[in-house]
PDB file of C-alpha atoms in Angstrom:
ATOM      1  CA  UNK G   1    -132.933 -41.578 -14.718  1.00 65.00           C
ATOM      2  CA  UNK G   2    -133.992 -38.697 -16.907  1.00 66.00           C
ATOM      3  CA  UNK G   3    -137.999 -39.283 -15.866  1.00 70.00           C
ATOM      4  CA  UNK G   4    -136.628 -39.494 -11.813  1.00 70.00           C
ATOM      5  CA  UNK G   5    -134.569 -36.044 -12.495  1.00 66.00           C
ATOM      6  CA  UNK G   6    -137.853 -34.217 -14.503  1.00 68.00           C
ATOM      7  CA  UNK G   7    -140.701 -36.128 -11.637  1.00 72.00           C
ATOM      8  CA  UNK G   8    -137.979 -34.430  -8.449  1.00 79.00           C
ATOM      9  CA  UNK G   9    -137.928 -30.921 -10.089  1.00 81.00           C
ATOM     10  CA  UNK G  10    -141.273 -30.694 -10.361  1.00 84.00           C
ATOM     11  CA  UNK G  11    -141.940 -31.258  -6.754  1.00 87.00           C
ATOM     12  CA  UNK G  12    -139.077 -29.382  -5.916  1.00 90.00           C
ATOM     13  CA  UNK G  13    -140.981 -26.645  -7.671  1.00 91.00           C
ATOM     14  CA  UNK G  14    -144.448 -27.758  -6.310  1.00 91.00           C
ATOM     15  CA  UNK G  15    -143.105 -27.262  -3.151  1.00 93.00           C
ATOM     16  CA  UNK G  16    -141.462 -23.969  -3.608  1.00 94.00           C
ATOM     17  CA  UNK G  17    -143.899 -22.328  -4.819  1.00 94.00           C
ATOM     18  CA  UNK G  18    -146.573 -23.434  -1.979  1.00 95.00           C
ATOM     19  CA  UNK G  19    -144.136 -22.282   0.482  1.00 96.00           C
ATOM     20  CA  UNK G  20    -144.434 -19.114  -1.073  1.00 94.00           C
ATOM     21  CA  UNK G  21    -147.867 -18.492  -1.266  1.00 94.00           C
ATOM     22  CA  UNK G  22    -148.546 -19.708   2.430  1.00 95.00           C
ATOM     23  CA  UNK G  23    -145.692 -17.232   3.817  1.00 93.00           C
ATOM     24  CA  UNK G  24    -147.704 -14.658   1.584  1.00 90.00           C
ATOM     25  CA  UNK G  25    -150.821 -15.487   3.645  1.00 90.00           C
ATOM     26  CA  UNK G  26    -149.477 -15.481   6.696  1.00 92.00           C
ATOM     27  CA  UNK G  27    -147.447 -11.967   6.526  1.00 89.00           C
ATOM     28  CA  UNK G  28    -151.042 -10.986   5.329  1.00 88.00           C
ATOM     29  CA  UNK G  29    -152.966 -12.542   7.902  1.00 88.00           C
ATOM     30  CA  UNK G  30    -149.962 -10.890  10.469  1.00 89.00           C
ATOM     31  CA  UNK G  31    -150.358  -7.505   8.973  1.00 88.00           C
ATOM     32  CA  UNK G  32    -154.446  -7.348   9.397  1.00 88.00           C
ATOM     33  CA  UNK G  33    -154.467  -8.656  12.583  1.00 90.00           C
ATOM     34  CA  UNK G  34    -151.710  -5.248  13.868  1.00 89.00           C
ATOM     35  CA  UNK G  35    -154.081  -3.417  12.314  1.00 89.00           C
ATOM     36  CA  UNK G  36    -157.520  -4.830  13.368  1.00 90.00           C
ATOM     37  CA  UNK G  37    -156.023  -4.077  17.180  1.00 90.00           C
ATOM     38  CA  UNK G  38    -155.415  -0.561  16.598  1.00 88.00           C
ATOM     39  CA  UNK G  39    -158.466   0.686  13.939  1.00 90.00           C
ATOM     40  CA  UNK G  40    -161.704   2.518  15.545  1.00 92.00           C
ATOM     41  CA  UNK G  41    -164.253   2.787  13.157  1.00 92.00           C
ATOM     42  CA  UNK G  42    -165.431   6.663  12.218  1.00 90.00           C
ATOM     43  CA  UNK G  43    -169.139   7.317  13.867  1.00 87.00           C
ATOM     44  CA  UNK G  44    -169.220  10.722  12.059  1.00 89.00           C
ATOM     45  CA  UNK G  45    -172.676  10.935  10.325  1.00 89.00           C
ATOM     46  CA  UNK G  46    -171.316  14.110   8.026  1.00 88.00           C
ATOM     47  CA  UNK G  47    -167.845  11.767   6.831  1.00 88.00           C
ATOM     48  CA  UNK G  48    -169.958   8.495   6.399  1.00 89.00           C
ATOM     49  CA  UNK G  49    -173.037  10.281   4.584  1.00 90.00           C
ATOM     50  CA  UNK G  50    -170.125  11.953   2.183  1.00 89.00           C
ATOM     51  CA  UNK G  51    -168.285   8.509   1.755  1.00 90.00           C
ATOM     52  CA  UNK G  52    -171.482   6.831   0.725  1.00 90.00           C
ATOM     53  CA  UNK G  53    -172.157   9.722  -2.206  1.00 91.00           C
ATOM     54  CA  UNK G  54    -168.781   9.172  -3.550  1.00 91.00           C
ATOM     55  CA  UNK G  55    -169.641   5.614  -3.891  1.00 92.00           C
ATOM     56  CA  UNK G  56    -172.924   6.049  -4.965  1.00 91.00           C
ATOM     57  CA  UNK G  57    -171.423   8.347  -7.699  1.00 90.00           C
ATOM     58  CA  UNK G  58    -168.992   5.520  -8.711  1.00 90.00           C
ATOM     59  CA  UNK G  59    -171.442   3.027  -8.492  1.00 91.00           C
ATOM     60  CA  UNK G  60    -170.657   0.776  -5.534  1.00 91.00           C
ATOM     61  CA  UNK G  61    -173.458  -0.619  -4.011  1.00 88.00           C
ATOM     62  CA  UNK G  62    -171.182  -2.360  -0.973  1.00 88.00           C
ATOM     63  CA  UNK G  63    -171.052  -0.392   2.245  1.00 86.00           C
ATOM     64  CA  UNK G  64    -167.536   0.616   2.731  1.00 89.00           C
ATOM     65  CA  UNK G  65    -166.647   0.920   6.041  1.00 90.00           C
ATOM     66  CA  UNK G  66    -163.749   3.860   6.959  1.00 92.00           C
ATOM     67  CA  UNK G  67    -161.712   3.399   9.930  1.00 92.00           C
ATOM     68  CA  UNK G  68    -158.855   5.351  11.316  1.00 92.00           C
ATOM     69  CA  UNK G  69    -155.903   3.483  12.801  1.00 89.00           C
ATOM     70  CA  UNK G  70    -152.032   4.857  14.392  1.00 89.00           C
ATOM     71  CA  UNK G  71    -150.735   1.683  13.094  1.00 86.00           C
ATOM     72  CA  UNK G  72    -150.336   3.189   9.765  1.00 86.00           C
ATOM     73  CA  UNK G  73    -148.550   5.724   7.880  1.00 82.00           C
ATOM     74  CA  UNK G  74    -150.603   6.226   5.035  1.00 83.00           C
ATOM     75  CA  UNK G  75    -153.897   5.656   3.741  1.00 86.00           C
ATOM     76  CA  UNK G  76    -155.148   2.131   2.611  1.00 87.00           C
ATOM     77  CA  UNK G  77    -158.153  -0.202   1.458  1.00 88.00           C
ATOM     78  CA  UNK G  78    -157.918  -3.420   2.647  1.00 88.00           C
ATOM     79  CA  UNK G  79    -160.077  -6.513   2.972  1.00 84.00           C
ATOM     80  CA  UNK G  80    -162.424  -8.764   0.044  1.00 80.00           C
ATOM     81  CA  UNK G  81    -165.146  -9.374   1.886  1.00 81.00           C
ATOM     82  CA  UNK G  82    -165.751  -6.848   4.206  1.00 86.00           C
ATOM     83  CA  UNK G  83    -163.666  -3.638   2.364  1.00 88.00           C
ATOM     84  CA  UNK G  84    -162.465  -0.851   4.131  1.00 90.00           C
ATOM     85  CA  UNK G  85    -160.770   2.785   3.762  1.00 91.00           C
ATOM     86  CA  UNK G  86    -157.722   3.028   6.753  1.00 90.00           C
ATOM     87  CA  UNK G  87    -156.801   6.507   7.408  1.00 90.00           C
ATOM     88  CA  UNK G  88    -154.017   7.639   9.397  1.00 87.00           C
ATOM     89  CA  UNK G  89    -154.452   9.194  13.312  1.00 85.00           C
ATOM     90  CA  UNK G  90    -152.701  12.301  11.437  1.00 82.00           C
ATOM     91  CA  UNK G  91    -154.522  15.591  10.596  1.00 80.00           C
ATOM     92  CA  UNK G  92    -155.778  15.484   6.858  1.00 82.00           C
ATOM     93  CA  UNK G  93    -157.345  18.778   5.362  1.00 84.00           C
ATOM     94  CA  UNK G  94    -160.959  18.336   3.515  1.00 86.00           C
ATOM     95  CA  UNK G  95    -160.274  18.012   0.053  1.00 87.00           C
ATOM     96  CA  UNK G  96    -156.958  15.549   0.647  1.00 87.00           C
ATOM     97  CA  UNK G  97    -159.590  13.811   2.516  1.00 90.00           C
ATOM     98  CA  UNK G  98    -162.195  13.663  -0.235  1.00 90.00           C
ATOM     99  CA  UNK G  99    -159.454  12.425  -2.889  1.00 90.00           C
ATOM    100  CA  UNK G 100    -157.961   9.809  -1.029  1.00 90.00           C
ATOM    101  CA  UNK G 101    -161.083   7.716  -0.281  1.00 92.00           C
ATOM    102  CA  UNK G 102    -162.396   8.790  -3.915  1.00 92.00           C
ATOM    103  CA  UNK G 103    -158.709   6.904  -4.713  1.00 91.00           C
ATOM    104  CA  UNK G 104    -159.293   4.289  -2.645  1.00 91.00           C
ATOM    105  CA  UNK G 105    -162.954   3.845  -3.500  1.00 93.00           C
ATOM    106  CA  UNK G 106    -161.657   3.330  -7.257  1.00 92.00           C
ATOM    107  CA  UNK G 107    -159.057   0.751  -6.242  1.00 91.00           C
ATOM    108  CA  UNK G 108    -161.905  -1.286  -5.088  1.00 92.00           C
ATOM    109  CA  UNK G 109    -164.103  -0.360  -8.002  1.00 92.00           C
ATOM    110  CA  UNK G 110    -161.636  -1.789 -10.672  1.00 91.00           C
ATOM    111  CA  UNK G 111    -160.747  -5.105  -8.528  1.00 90.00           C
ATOM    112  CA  UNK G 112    -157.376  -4.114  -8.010  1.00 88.00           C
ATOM    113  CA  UNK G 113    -156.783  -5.741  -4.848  1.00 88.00           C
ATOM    114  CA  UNK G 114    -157.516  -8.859  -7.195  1.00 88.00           C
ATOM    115  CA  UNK G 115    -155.015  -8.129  -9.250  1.00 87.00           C
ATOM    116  CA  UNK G 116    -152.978  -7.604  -6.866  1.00 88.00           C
ATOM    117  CA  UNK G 117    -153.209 -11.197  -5.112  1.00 89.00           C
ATOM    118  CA  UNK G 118    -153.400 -12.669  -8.449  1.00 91.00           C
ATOM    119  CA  UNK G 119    -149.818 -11.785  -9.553  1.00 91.00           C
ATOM    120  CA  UNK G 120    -148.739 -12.076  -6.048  1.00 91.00           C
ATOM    121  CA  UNK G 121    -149.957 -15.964  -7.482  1.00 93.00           C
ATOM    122  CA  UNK G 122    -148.064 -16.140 -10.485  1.00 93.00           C
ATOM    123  CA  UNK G 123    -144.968 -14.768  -8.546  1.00 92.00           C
ATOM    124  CA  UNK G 124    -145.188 -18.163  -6.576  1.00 94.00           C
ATOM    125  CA  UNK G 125    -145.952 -20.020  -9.355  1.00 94.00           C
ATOM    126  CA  UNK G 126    -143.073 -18.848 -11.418  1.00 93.00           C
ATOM    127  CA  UNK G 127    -140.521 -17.857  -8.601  1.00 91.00           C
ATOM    128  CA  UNK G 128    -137.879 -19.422 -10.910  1.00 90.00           C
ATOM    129  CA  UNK G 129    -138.319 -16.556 -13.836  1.00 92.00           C
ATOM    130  CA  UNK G 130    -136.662 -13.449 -13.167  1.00 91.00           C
ATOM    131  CA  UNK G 131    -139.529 -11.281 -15.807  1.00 92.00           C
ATOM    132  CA  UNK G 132    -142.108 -12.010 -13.962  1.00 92.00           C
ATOM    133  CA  UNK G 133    -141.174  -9.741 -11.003  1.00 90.00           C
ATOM    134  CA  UNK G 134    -140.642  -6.863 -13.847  1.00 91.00           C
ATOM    135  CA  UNK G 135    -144.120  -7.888 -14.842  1.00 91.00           C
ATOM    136  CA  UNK G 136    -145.430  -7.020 -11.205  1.00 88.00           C
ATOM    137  CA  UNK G 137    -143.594  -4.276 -11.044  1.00 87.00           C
ATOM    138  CA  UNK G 138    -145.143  -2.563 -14.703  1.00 89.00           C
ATOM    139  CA  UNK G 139    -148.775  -4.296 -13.355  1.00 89.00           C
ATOM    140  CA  UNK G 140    -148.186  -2.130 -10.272  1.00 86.00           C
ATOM    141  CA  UNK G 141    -147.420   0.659 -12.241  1.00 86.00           C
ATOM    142  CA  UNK G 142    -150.139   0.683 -14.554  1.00 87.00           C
ATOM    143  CA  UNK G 143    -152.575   0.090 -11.752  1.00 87.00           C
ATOM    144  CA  UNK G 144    -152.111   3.244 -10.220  1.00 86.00           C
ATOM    145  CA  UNK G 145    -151.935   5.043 -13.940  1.00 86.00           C
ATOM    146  CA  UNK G 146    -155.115   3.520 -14.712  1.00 88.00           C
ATOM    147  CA  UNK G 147    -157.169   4.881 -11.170  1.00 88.00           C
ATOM    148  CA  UNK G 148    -155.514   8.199 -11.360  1.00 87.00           C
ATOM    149  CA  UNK G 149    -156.797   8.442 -15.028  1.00 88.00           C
ATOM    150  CA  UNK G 150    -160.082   7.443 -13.666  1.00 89.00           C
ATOM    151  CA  UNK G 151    -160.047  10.150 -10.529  1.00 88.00           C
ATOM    152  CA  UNK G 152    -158.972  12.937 -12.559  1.00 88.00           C
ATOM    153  CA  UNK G 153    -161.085  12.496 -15.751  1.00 86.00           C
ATOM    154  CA  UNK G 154    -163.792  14.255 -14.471  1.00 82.00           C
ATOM    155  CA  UNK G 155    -161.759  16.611 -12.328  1.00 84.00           C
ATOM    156  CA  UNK G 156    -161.352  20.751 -13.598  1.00 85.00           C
ATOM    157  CA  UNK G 157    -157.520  22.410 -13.153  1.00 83.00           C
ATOM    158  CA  UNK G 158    -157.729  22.891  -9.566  1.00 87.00           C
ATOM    159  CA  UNK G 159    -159.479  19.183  -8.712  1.00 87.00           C
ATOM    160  CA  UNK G 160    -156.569  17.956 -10.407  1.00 87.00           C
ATOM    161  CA  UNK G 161    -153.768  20.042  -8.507  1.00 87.00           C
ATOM    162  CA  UNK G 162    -155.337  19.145  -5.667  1.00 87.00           C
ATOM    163  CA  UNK G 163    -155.306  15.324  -6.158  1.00 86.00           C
ATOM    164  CA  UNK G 164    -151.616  15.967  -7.502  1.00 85.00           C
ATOM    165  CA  UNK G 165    -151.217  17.265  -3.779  1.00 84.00           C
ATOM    166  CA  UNK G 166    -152.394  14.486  -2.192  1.00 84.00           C
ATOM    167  CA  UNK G 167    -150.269  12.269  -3.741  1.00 83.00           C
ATOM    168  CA  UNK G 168    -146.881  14.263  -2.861  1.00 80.00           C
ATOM    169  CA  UNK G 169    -148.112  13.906   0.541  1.00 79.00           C
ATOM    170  CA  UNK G 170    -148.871  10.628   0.931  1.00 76.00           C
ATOM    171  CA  UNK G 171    -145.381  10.324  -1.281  1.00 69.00           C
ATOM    172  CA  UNK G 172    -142.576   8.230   1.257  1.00 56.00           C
ATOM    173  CA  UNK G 173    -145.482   6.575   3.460  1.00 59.00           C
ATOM    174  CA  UNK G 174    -144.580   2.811   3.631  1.00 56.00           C
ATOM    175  CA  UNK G 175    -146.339   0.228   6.037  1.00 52.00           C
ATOM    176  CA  UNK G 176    -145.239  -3.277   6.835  1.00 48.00           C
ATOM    177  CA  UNK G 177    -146.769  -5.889   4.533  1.00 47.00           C
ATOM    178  CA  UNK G 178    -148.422  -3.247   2.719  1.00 50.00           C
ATOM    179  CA  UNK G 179    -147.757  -4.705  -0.133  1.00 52.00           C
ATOM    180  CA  UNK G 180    -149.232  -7.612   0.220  1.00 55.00           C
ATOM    181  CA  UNK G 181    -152.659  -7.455   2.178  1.00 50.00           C
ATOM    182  CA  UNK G 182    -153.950  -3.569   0.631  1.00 53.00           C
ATOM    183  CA  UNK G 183    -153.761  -0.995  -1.841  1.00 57.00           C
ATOM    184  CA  UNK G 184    -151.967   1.977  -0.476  1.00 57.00           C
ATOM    185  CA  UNK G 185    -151.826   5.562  -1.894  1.00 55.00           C
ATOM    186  CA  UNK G 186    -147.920   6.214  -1.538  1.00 51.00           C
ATOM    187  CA  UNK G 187    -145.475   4.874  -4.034  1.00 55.00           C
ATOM    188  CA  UNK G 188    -141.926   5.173  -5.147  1.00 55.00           C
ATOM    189  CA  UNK G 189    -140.602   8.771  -6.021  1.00 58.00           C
ATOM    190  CA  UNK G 190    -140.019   7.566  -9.843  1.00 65.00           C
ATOM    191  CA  UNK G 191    -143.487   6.596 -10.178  1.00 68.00           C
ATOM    192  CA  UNK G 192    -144.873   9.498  -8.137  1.00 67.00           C
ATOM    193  CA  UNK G 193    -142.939  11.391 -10.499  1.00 69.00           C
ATOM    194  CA  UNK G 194    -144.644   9.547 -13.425  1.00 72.00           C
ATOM    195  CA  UNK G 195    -148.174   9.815 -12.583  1.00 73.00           C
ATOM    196  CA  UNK G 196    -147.926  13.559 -11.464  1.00 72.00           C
ATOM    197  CA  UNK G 197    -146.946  13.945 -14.800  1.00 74.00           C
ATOM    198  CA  UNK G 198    -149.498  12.317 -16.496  1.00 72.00           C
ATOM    199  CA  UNK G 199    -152.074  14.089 -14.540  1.00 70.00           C
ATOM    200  CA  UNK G 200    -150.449  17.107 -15.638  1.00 69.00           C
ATOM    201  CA  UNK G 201    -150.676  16.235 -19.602  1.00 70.00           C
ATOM    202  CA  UNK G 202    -153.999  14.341 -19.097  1.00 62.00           C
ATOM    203  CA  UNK G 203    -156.241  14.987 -21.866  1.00 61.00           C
ATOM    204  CA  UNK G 204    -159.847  12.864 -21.971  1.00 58.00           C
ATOM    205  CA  UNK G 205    -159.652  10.868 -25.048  1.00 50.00           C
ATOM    206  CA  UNK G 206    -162.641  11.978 -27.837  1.00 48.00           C
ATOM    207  CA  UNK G 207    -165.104   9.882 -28.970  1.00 51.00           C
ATOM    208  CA  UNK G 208    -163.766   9.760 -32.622  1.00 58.00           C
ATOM    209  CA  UNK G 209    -160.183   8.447 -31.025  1.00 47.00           C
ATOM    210  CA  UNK G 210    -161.835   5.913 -28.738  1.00 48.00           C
ATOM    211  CA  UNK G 211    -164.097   4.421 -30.943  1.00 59.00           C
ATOM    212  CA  UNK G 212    -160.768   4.109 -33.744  1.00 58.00           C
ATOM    213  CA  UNK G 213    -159.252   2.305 -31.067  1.00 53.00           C
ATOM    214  CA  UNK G 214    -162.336  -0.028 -30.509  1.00 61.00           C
ATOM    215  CA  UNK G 215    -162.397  -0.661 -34.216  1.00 67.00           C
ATOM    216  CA  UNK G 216    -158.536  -1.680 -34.603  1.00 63.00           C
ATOM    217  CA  UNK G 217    -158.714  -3.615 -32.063  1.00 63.00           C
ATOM    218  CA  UNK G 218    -161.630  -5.638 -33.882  1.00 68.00           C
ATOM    219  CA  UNK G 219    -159.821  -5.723 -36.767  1.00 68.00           C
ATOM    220  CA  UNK G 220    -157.035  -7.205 -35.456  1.00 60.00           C
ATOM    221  CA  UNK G 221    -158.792  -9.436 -33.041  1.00 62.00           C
ATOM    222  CA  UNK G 222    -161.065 -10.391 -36.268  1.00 66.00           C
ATOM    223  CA  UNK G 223    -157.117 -11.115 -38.299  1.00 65.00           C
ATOM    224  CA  UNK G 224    -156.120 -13.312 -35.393  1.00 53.00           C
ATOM    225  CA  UNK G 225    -159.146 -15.458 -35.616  1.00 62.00           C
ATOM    226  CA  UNK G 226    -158.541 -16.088 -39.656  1.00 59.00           C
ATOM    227  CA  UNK G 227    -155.268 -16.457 -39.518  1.00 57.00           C
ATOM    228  CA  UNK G 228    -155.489 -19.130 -36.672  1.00 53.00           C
ATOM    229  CA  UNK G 229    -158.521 -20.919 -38.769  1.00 53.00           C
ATOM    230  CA  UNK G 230    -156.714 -20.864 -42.114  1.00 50.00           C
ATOM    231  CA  UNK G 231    -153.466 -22.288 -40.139  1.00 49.00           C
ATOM    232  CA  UNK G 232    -155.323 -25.474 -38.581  1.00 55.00           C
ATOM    233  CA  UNK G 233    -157.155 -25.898 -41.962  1.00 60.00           C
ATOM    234  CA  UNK G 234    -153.297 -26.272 -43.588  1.00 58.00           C
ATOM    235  CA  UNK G 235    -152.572 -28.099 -40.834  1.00 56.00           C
ATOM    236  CA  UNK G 236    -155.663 -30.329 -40.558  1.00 56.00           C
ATOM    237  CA  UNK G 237    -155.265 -30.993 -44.596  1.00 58.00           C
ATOM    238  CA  UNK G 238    -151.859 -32.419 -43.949  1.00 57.00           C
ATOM    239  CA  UNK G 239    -152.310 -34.611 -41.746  1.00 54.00           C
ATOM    240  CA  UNK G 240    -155.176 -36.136 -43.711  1.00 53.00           C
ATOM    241  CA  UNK G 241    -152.865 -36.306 -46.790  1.00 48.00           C
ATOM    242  CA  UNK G 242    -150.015 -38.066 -44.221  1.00 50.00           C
ATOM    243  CA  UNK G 243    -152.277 -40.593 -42.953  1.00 50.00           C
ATOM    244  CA  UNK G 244    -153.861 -41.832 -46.469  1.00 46.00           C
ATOM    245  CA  UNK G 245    -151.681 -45.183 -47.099  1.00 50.00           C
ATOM    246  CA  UNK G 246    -150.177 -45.458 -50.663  1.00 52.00           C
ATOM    247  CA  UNK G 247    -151.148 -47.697 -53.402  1.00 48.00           C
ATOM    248  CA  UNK G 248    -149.060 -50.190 -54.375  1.00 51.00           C
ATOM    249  CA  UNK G 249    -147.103 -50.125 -57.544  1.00 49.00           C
ATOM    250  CA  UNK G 250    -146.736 -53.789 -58.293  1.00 51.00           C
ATOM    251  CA  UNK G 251    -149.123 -56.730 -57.815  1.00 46.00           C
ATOM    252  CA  UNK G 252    -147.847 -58.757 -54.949  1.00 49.00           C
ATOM    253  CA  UNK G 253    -146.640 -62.526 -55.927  1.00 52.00           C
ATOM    254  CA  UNK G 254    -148.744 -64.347 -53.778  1.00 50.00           C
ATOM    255  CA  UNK G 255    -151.714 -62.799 -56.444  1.00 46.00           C
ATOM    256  CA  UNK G 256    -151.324 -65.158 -59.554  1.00 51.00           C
ATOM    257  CA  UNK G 257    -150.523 -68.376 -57.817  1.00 48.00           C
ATOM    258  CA  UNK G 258    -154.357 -67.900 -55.890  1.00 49.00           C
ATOM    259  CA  UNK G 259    -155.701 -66.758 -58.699  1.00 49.00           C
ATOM    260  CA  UNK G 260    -154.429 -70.400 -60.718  1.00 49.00           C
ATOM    261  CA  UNK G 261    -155.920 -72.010 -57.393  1.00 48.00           C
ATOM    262  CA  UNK G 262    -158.888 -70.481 -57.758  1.00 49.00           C
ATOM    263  CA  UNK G 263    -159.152 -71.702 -61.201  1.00 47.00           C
ATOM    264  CA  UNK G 264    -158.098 -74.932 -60.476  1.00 50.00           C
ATOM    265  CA  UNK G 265    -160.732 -75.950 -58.252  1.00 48.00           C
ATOM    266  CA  UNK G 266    -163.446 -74.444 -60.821  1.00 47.00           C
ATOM    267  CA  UNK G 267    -162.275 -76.639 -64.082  1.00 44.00           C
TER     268      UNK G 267
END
């Protein structure tokens, strides 16, 4: 009964958990397909010559296409195969412009929109275990950390009051299934809050702090390793000593009456 109980749960959880990850597909498949209707790709030569420079200067060599669509409220980069920045129909100044694709062009840079589907994964997986949706709430978080840290690290006082500036405005911008399908620039108030604070106390870490780092992290990957080796060693060692049979202490009885035999058949 206990193997019929353990073999229903897991398909129970089998099942659950490929519901999920279909309905995820679909609200994303949904979401692209509102958008695709709307979008009209930007013909500018000026806006696509300057989006190709700031991914020349992070090192992108796919085209990224930039479209502008009323079906959203906030800027975006969606798609794997075929990438592209969303704008807004809503009048952007120059430099918000410049910092949101140089955003969004980062998001694509560090594979975020991996990430993202990859916990949306686990989620499914583990829909049964309440941490993990705190875990994609702090992987969110330090997502968007992580790309301001890289947008602003080469950025002087007024680059970075200026990217601070897009964010507030892009701050309270939600679009349906956003979350699911794209990378979008507006977040919660708390973590707007958060990040314009860190790009307020951002300082670029030295190369005397970052290779210290590097070397701890040796030392303790290098500790793990040992400490794991020396622990299957113990482990290997007694297992050999278990499976060694003991000796007998006494000769059995059946011994000396062969042994007479034996002698016996020689006299």
């Amino acid at each position: 009964i206990a193997k019929q109980v353990l073999n229903y749960s897991g398909l129970m959880w089998f099942v659950v958990a490929a519901v999920l990850f279909v309905r995820k597909i679909f609200i994303y498949q949904r979401f692209v397909r509102h958008v695709r209707r709307s979008w009209i790709p930007v013909s500018e030569p000026e806006l696509l010559d300057h989006v190709a420079l700031l991914a020349q200067r992070l090192e992108i060599k796919k085209a990224i296409d930039l479209c502008i669509s009323p079906a959203i409220s906030t800027p975006m980069l969606i798609g794997f195969t075929k990438p592209r920045v969303l704008l807004p129909q809503t009048a952007i100044s120059p430099s918000e412009l410049e910092y949101t694709i140089l955003h969004e062009l980062t998001h694509y840079k560090r594979k975020d929109m991996l990430y993202k589907w990859l916990v949306q994964l686990t989620l499914c997986l583990h829909w049964f275990n309440p941490l993990v949706y705190l875990m994609e709430k702090e992987i969110s978080r330090c997502c968007e950390l992580a790309c301001d840290e890289a947008v602003i690290k080469n950025l002087d006082g007024s680059g970075k009051r200026a990217y601070g500036d897009t964010l507030i405005n892009a701050a309270g911008k939600k679009n349906l299934g956003s979350d699911l399908s794209s990378v979008t620039l507006s977040e919660s108030g708390e973590l707007l809050k958060e990040r314009l604070l860190a790009i307020l106390h951002y300082r670029k870490m030295s190369k005397r702090l970052l290779a210290l780092a590097l070397a701890m992290t040796l030392l303790f990957s290098a500790c793990g390793t040992v400490l794991g080796a020396y622990v299957k060693r113990e482990k290997a060692e007694e297992s050999t000593v278990e499976e060694i049979p003991e000796m007998p202490t006494e000769i059995p009885q059946e011994y000396p009456a062969e042994q007479d035999e034996e002698t016996d058949n020689k006299t």
